[in-house]
Amino acid sequence: MADLDPEEFRRLGRQVVDWIADYRAGLGERPVRPAVEPGSVRAELDKPLPELPGELSGLLAELDRVVVPASTHWQHPRFFGFFPANASLHSLLGDMLSGGLGAQGMLWSTSPAATEVEQALLDALADELGLDPAFTFAGGGGGVIQDSASSAALVALLAALHRARPDWRERGVDGRERVYVTAETHSSLAKAVRVAGLGERALRVVDTDPTTLAMDPGALAADLAADVAAGLVPVLVCATVGTTGTGAVDPVRAVAAAVATTAPTAWLHVDAAWAGVAGLCPEHRHLLDGVELADSFCTDAHKWLLTAFDASLLWVREAHALPAALSITPEYLRDAASESARVVDYRDWQVPLGRRFRALKLWTVLHGMGLSGVREHLRGHVALAGELAGWVRDDPGFELAAEPSLALVCLRVATDRGPDADDAATRSVLERVNATGRALVTHTTVRGRYVLRVAIGSVGTRDGDVAELWELLRAEAGAVRG
Amino acid sequence: MADLDPEEFRRLGRQVVDWIADYRAGLGERPVRPAVEPGSVRAELDKPLPELPGELSGLLAELDRVVVPASTHWQHPRFFGFFPANASLHSLLGDMLSGGLGAQGMLWSTSPAATEVEQALLDALADELGLDPAFTFAGGGGGVIQDSASSAALVALLAALHRARPDWRERGVDGRERVYVTAETHSSLAKAVRVAGLGERALRVVDTDPTTLAMDPGALAADLAADVAAGLVPVLVCATVGTTGTGAVDPVRAVAAAVATTAPTAWLHVDAAWAGVAGLCPEHRHLLDGVELADSFCTDAHKWLLTAFDASLLWVREAHALPAALSITPEYLRDAASESARVVDYRDWQVPLGRRFRALKLWTVLHGMGLSGVREHLRGHVALAGELAGWVRDDPGFELAAEPSLALVCLRVATDRGPDADDAATRSVLERVNATGRALVTHTTVRGRYVLRVAIGSVGTRDGDVAELWELLRAEAGAVRG
């Protein structure tokens, strides 16, 4: 029993392509989130693995019967939860090609093209984002595709630890290291701090501006100075462009100045996981002001840049920084090309050893849509968010919980019965909207208050979808008010 | 400019399927590894990103012109390097479906089916591998798909740190933690130790048996006892089933006994990244003897189980161990299902937050080939390795550098001019074989001596391919001898 032969794959591959096309075409008719009991899918599949080969059609039937009805449909046009996880059909073409090639790009020599296409694409994309040339390979830095912004933050922290403490690789951390975030910073930074062995005590939560929720650079400078005076070692400062809660934007330039003045050896990481790709539009490029002063910058192609998970783009301004922190070379990975120092071995830019040829799915997006198409996609969602924010402003039954940020709108139900009642009503409206299956929204808290987030950005979202959500919100708010 | 509509995807998806089928069908005719200069692919692609959308056919032409000729072909029938990174066409079907669904399985509620299919498949596969029922969800443990065995080792270490030190999440590591490996253990363990902030000093390299290169459990017990006596904290012991160098198998049962006697709170991780899947064949299940005493067990579906990278399977015997170490819950990830404690949120079993629906590609392999087909695949490669080892034994110009292990054969050229000359000849033969492009082999060192590794396991490898390699080896060895 060998693998499929290529002719069988041609036949079955078409069945799968058709299945995907049908699934995507019918998405708008499905409930965004299923009503499913924990354990029900497992119960359906609780049987021994098959001894004999089965037909693909049987498995596709199982998908239709068991999997699809128990799936939350992230590509649904009315998926407004979390942040979008765009898996555009353009990107699937590249992902398929990546699987077809089946390359393992851990070393340059284990697939030169996989490495160099990634280098070339990330250099070109850095230019289009307006990043400083120092972040390109041509300029002495370079980009790498990580699986997620969480992993990007972790490797940035490891590079920072190595820079702060030349004996870190030998002796590990010593308990004096400190990392600076705000209460709005993504939890992946706290996770990176934990993974790196620093413990929660290493996390300094810097104050934010009470209105914008952006990091207060004066508070940062004070925290850094106090820690330095206490003999602690500021290792990394994370500035966020587009926080998960409300899309707040830390003032990167002022943050960088505070670092440069107070703790110049600390590493400045900019987490722009969701919002960074907006830099492709000149009118939003101001969001990246000051990033040229950072040590690393991350934005996710798999959030708003239409590329199927996983594809988090990380640029560093010193190409040697990650390998210096991460490289370990046993004999079986020794390689003449690596030793020539003329190539990049991406295994040394990440925690895992192996890696897929992920650049292909980004390439099919950029090639298939062109920059003009990508900008239109981003601008369309920003415009829809503006429209929704306008409706919220004009309706006394709702209020904006924060100024809209790009395509993220945070709102609350206004009851006239005080903030606790507003909290309860907002939560109730969210639950009722989601229960309809016609849209999915998620929540956060802002200044301790319950907030409904509308993150616009699914590949299929159109004008009518946001209007439908607004109708739902109004109807459910009306029902809650009674 | 929106995404492709489903009808366009149907058309372009077929073009991609055809491209993949043609590529795979023609693989045997290509040189396994390209002759390519560093920078040449980047130079070809050094141009601004396109402003306007392009036709897929143009990108496929670029693949044919630039990418394929600069690729190392891991799916080539005569790829014998490293370990196989099987991307079977069966698995590609599932990977495509995963992209089509575009689900983000970070929480149970963000895609119940993605989580529960993974749980069900890993429970069923644990049964077929003969793992102790304690490693299944049904038995209180559970399995998870990581991207790589490196990441599996890292999260195992983090769980071990949490178990060893209840204040690790708050205070981090303290410099007393120790981790036990051998010189044959994969470098990912050293990398995990570094990432976790322990530093290289935390790594204890336990002696191996000079013949088998397997961990010496007596030496382990002595090292553990000495460290405990010195006030150090044994945190994790890694036993390997099938080392990267020679496929050596640490005696897991005896290792577990040494741990239980000397440092009972230490975590026992079994890294069977390559060899573990052989447990699907009853005649090889003895390799997993003693695994029932371990805390965690890892084997890669993306090495020898035909599943496209990434799919490393990790089982733990305490389902709460990874979440206890890794969970951090900001408000925007709070969720009613999570709080019910009736579901698994896989984000807490890994470092990244987001995750693909990777179980689908494993499912299409197991469904499409059946267990009988998988076993035939494994057995076929083991038989080919036995045949090659026999030829090596019978040829005075070669010697086995270690007993063959499953489908891995390690050999050296024998020159009759002493071991240094054998080293040089072996290296030269490897380089000459690889330069032909007709096969790819890689190397390691065994007891300080240069060794050529033949790792059989590519999805397309047949009898004739190993025979062709043997002819190449003999011819090049003859040329080297002069």
mmCIF file of C-alpha atoms in Angstrom, chain B residues 173-307:
data_model
loop_
_atom_site.group_PDB
_atom_site.id
_atom_site.type_symbol
_atom_site.label_atom_id
_atom_site.label_comp_id
_atom_site.label_asym_id
_atom_site.label_seq_id
_atom_site.Cartn_x
_atom_site.Cartn_y
_atom_site.Cartn_z
ATOM 1 C CA VAL B 173 13.740 29.372 37.413
ATOM 2 C CA ASP B 174 16.314 29.623 40.163
ATOM 3 C CA GLY B 175 19.432 28.027 38.689
ATOM 4 C CA ARG B 176 19.180 24.753 40.560
ATOM 5 C CA GLU B 177 17.113 22.922 37.930
ATOM 6 C CA ARG B 178 18.796 20.116 36.019
ATOM 7 C CA VAL B 179 17.806 18.244 32.839
ATOM 8 C CA TYR B 180 19.243 14.856 31.846
ATOM 9 C CA VAL B 181 20.088 13.803 28.309
ATOM 10 C CA THR B 182 22.851 11.864 26.563
ATOM 11 C CA ALA B 183 25.281 12.941 23.886
ATOM 12 C CA GLU B 184 22.922 11.228 21.417
ATOM 13 C CA THR B 185 19.808 13.149 22.492
ATOM 14 C CA HIS B 186 18.447 15.515 19.865
ATOM 15 C CA SER B 187 19.682 19.091 20.094
ATOM 16 C CA SER B 188 16.114 20.278 20.558
ATOM 17 C CA LEU B 189 16.436 19.322 24.217
ATOM 18 C CA ALA B 190 19.423 21.607 24.645
ATOM 19 C CA LYS B 191 17.462 24.282 22.824
ATOM 20 C CA ALA B 192 14.468 23.818 25.120
ATOM 21 C CA VAL B 193 16.754 24.130 28.123
ATOM 22 C CA ARG B 194 18.115 27.362 26.712
ATOM 23 C CA VAL B 195 14.700 28.761 25.812
ATOM 24 C CA ALA B 196 13.373 27.955 29.283
ATOM 25 C CA GLY B 197 16.088 30.108 30.830
ATOM 26 C CA LEU B 198 18.034 27.306 32.475
ATOM 27 C CA GLY B 199 21.284 27.791 30.603
ATOM 28 C CA GLU B 200 23.602 25.114 29.357
ATOM 29 C CA ARG B 201 24.877 24.468 32.863
ATOM 30 C CA ALA B 202 21.514 22.852 33.611
ATOM 31 C CA LEU B 203 22.141 20.134 31.048
ATOM 32 C CA ARG B 204 23.565 16.891 32.414
ATOM 33 C CA VAL B 205 24.960 14.619 29.740
ATOM 34 C CA VAL B 206 24.532 11.077 31.032
ATOM 35 C CA ASP B 207 26.913 8.372 29.852
ATOM 36 C CA THR B 208 25.846 5.927 27.203
ATOM 37 C CA ASP B 209 26.646 2.301 26.644
ATOM 38 C CA PRO B 210 29.707 2.342 24.368
ATOM 39 C CA THR B 211 28.275 -0.287 22.040
ATOM 40 C CA THR B 212 24.602 0.596 21.767
ATOM 41 C CA LEU B 213 24.939 4.336 22.447
ATOM 42 C CA ALA B 214 21.856 3.994 24.648
ATOM 43 C CA MET B 215 21.577 5.824 27.965
ATOM 44 C CA ASP B 216 23.226 3.971 30.837
ATOM 45 C CA PRO B 217 20.551 3.829 33.551
ATOM 46 C CA GLY B 218 23.176 3.229 36.228
ATOM 47 C CA ALA B 219 24.996 6.367 35.216
ATOM 48 C CA LEU B 220 21.685 8.230 35.213
ATOM 49 C CA ALA B 221 20.897 7.074 38.728
ATOM 50 C CA ALA B 222 24.336 8.163 39.895
ATOM 51 C CA ASP B 223 24.014 11.589 38.264
ATOM 52 C CA LEU B 224 20.554 12.091 39.730
ATOM 53 C CA ALA B 225 21.672 11.047 43.187
ATOM 54 C CA ALA B 226 24.730 13.296 43.092
ATOM 55 C CA ASP B 227 22.638 16.276 42.029
ATOM 56 C CA VAL B 228 19.978 15.664 44.648
ATOM 57 C CA ALA B 229 22.702 15.379 47.266
ATOM 58 C CA ALA B 230 24.150 18.675 46.055
ATOM 59 C CA GLY B 231 20.808 20.408 46.545
ATOM 60 C CA LEU B 232 20.043 20.604 42.848
ATOM 61 C CA VAL B 233 16.609 19.797 41.407
ATOM 62 C CA PRO B 234 16.272 17.133 38.717
ATOM 63 C CA VAL B 235 13.431 18.454 36.592
ATOM 64 C CA LEU B 236 13.297 16.356 33.456
ATOM 65 C CA VAL B 237 14.925 13.242 32.068
ATOM 66 C CA CYS B 238 14.698 12.691 28.317
ATOM 67 C CA ALA B 239 14.877 9.130 27.054
ATOM 68 C CA THR B 240 15.097 8.708 23.304
ATOM 69 C CA VAL B 241 13.622 5.889 21.277
ATOM 70 C CA GLY B 242 15.521 6.100 18.002
ATOM 71 C CA THR B 243 18.241 8.713 18.260
ATOM 72 C CA THR B 244 18.947 10.981 15.322
ATOM 73 C CA GLY B 245 22.501 9.793 14.917
ATOM 74 C CA THR B 246 22.112 6.028 14.791
ATOM 75 C CA GLY B 247 18.591 5.188 15.921
ATOM 76 C CA ALA B 248 19.762 4.078 19.361
ATOM 77 C CA VAL B 249 17.048 3.202 21.849
ATOM 78 C CA ASP B 250 17.391 4.239 25.475
ATOM 79 C CA PRO B 251 16.122 1.580 27.903
ATOM 80 C CA VAL B 252 12.984 3.438 28.942
ATOM 81 C CA ARG B 253 11.917 0.969 31.623
ATOM 82 C CA ALA B 254 15.293 1.050 33.355
ATOM 83 C CA VAL B 255 15.514 4.816 32.950
ATOM 84 C CA ALA B 256 12.091 5.162 34.541
ATOM 85 C CA ALA B 257 13.177 2.925 37.405
ATOM 86 C CA ALA B 258 16.259 5.080 37.994
ATOM 87 C CA VAL B 259 14.089 8.184 38.079
ATOM 88 C CA ALA B 260 11.513 6.619 40.380
ATOM 89 C CA THR B 261 14.167 5.521 42.824
ATOM 90 C CA THR B 262 16.407 8.549 42.811
ATOM 91 C CA ALA B 263 14.383 11.608 41.818
ATOM 92 C CA PRO B 264 10.722 10.636 41.818
ATOM 93 C CA THR B 265 9.399 14.122 41.125
ATOM 94 C CA ALA B 266 11.391 14.488 37.908
ATOM 95 C CA TRP B 267 9.448 14.347 34.646
ATOM 96 C CA LEU B 268 10.259 11.545 32.223
ATOM 97 C CA HIS B 269 9.858 12.580 28.601
ATOM 98 C CA VAL B 270 10.257 10.027 25.823
ATOM 99 C CA ASP B 271 11.375 11.494 22.518
ATOM 100 C CA ALA B 272 10.504 8.998 19.805
ATOM 101 C CA ALA B 273 10.174 11.631 17.109
ATOM 102 C CA TRP B 274 11.210 9.363 14.268
ATOM 103 C CA ALA B 275 10.897 5.797 15.566
ATOM 104 C CA GLY B 276 7.789 5.989 17.710
ATOM 105 C CA VAL B 277 5.323 5.413 14.911
ATOM 106 C CA ALA B 278 6.890 1.988 14.388
ATOM 107 C CA GLY B 279 4.844 0.992 17.431
ATOM 108 C CA LEU B 280 1.941 0.613 14.996
ATOM 109 C CA CYS B 281 3.592 -2.663 13.957
ATOM 110 C CA PRO B 282 3.325 -5.301 16.692
ATOM 111 C CA GLU B 283 6.788 -6.622 15.855
ATOM 112 C CA HIS B 284 8.311 -3.229 16.763
ATOM 113 C CA ARG B 285 6.176 -2.414 19.762
ATOM 114 C CA HIS B 286 8.883 -3.629 22.127
ATOM 115 C CA LEU B 287 10.670 -0.361 21.327
ATOM 116 C CA LEU B 288 8.069 1.383 23.433
ATOM 117 C CA ASP B 289 8.544 -0.886 26.412
ATOM 118 C CA GLY B 290 8.455 1.187 29.584
ATOM 119 C CA VAL B 291 6.795 4.211 27.989
ATOM 120 C CA GLU B 292 3.827 3.537 30.248
ATOM 121 C CA LEU B 293 6.040 4.800 33.089
ATOM 122 C CA ALA B 294 6.790 8.124 31.390
ATOM 123 C CA ASP B 295 5.082 11.471 31.860
ATOM 124 C CA SER B 296 5.080 12.336 28.189
ATOM 125 C CA PHE B 297 5.717 10.665 24.853
ATOM 126 C CA CYS B 298 6.297 12.279 21.480
ATOM 127 C CA THR B 299 6.396 10.915 17.956
ATOM 128 C CA ASP B 300 6.212 12.849 14.704
ATOM 129 C CA ALA B 301 3.492 12.093 12.205
ATOM 130 C CA HIS B 302 5.458 14.312 9.809
ATOM 131 C CA LYS B 303 8.510 12.101 9.830
ATOM 132 C CA TRP B 304 7.528 8.522 9.115
ATOM 133 C CA LEU B 305 3.745 8.604 9.399
ATOM 134 C CA LEU B 306 3.185 10.157 5.976
ATOM 135 C CA THR B 307 1.687 13.393 7.279
#
